[in-house]
Tab-separated table of C-alpha atoms in Angstrom:
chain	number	residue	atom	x	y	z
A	1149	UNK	CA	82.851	197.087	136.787
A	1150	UNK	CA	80.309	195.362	139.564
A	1151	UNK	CA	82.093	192.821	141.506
A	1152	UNK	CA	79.524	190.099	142.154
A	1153	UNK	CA	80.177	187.598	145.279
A	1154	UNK	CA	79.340	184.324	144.965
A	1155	UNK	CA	75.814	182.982	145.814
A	1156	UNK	CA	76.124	180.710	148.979
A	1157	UNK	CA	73.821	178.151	147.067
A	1158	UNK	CA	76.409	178.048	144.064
A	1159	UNK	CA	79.104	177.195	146.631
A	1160	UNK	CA	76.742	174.549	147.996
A	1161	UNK	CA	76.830	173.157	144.390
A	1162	UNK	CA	80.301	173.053	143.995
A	1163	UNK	CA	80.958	171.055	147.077
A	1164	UNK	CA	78.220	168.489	146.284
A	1165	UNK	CA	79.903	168.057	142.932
A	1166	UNK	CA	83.576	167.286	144.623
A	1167	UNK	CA	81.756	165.164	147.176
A	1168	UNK	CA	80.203	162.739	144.286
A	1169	UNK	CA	83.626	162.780	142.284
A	1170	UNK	CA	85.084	161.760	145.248
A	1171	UNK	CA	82.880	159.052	146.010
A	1172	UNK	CA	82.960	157.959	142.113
A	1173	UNK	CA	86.905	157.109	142.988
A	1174	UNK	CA	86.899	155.521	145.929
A	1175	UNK	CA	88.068	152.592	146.194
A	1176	UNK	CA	85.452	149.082	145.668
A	1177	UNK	CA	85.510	147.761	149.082
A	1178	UNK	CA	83.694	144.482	149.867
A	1179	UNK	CA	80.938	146.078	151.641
A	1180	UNK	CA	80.276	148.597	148.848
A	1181	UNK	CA	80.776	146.220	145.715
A	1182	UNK	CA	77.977	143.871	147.964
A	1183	UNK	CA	75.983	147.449	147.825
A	1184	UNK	CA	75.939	147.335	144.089
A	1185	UNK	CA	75.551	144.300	143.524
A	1186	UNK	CA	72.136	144.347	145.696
A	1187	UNK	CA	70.962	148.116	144.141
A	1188	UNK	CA	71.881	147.676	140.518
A	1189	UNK	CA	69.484	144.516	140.303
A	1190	UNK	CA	66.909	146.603	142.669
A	1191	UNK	CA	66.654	149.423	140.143
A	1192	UNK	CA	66.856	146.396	137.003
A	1193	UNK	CA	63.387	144.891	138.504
A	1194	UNK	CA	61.649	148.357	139.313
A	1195	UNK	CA	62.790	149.627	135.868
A	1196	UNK	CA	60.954	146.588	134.333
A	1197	UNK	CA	57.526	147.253	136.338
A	1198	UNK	CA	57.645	150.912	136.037
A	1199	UNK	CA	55.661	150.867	132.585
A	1200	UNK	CA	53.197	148.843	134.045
A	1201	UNK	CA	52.359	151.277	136.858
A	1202	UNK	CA	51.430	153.421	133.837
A	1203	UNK	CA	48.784	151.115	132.542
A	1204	UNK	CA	47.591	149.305	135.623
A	1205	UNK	CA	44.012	150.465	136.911
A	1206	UNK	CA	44.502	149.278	140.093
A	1207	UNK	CA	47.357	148.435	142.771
A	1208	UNK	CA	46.223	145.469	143.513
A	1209	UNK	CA	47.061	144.030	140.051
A	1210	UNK	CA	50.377	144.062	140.834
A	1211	UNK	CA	49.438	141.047	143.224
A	1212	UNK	CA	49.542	139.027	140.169
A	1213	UNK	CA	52.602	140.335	138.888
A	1214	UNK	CA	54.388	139.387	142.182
A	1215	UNK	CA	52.634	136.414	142.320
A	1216	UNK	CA	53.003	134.742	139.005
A	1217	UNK	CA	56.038	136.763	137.747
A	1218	UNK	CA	58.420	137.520	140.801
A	1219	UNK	CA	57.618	134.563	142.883
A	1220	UNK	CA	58.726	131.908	140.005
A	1221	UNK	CA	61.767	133.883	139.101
A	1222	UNK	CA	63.157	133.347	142.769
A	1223	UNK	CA	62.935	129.935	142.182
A	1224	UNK	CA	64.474	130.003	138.967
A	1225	UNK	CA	67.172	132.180	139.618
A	1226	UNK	CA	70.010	130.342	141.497
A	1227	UNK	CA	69.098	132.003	144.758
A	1228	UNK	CA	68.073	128.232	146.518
A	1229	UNK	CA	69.863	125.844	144.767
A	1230	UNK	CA	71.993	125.988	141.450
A	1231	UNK	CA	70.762	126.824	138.163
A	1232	UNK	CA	72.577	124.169	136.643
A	1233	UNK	CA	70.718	121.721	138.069
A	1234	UNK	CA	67.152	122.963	136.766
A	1235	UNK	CA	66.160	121.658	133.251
A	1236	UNK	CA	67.798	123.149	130.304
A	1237	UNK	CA	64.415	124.158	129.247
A	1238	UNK	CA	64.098	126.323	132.069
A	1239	UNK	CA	67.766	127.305	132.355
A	1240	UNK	CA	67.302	130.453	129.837
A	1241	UNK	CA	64.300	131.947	132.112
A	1242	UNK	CA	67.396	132.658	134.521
A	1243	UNK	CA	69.211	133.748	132.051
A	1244	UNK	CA	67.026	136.972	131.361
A	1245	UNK	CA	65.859	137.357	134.904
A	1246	UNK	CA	67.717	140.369	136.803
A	1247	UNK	CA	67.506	138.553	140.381
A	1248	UNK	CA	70.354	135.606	138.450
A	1249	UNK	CA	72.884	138.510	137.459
A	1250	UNK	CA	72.633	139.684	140.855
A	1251	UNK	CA	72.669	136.898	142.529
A	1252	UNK	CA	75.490	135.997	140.483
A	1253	UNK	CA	77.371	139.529	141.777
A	1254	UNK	CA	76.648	138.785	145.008
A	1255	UNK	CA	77.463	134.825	145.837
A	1256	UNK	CA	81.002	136.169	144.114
A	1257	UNK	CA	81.516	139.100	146.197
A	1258	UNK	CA	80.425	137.540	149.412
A	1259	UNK	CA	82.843	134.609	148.795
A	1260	UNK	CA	85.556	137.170	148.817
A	1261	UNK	CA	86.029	136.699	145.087
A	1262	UNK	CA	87.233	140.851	144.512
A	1263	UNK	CA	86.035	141.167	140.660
A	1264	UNK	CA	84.266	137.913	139.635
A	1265	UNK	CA	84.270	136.356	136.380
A	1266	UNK	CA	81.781	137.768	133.772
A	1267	UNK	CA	81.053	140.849	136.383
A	1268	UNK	CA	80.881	143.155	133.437
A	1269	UNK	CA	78.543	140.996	131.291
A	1270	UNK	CA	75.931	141.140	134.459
A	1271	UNK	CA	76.435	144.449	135.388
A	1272	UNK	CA	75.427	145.328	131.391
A	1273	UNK	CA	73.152	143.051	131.222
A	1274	UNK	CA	71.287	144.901	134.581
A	1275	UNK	CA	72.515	148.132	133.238
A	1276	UNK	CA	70.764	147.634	130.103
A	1277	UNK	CA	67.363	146.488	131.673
A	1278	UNK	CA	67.662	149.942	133.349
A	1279	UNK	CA	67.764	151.906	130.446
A	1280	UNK	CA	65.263	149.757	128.403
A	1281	UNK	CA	62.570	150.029	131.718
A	1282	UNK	CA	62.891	153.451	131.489
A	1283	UNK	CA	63.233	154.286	128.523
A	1284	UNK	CA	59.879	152.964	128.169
A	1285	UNK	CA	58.642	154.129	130.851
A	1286	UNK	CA	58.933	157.855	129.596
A	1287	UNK	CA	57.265	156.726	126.865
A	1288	UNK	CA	54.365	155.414	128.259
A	1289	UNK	CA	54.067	157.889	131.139
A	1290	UNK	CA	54.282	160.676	128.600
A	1291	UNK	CA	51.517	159.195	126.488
A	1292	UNK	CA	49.515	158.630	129.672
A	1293	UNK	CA	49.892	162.075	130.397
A	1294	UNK	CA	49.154	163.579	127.237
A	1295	UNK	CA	45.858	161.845	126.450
């Protein structure tokens, strides 16, 4: 029988796999729930304009996206004033903008609030845009690459 030590990069592995458990149960301090709550939304936004990079000639196009996309949905989002004060008819376009949920996630955990109310619907809600931006972003990447 051939005793076989272990490979130092194997070890490596092992610790990096404790070290992420371990920060997966740590405990959700203000500072790190205000982390989330600014990343999750980050990824939710770049996950919706990664498809686009696919199809976009040019960089510069994204000017209009920012421009005409990005730009209004700061103003519609509850980050300057409330978004029950805009019209109702423009109440839904925060509704299905990521910058509301995480604006919502962060007012709440910056006013101390620990888990606010409806944290789980905006953290799905984000979550989901995630999956959907890059889920079709594989697709179109992929197709882009294979033509």
């Amino acid at each position: 029988m051939i005793a076989v030590a272990p490979v130092a990069g194997a070890q490596r592995s092992r610790d990096a796999r404790a070290g992420v458990a371990d920060t997966v149960r740590a405990p959700l301090t203000p500072a790190r729930a205000f982390f989330y709550s600014a990343a999750v939304p980050g990824l939710a936004f770049s996950a919706s304009l990664l498809p686009l990079a696919a199809v976009l000639k040019q960089s510069h196009s994204f000017n209009v996206v920012f421009r005409f996309g990005v730009t209004p949905l700061f103003l519609f989002s509850g980050v300057f004033f409330p978004v029950s004060q805009l019209p109702s008819g423009f109440q839904w376009v925060a509704l299905v903008s990521p910058l509301y949920h995480g604006v919502e996630l962060t007012r709440a955990f910056v006013l101390e609030q620990r888990v606010p109310p409806g944290a789980a619907v905006h953290v799905a809600y984000l979550c989901g845009l995630v999956a959907a931006g890059n889920g079709k972003a594989r697709m179109t990447f992929r197709r882009k690459l294979h033509a």
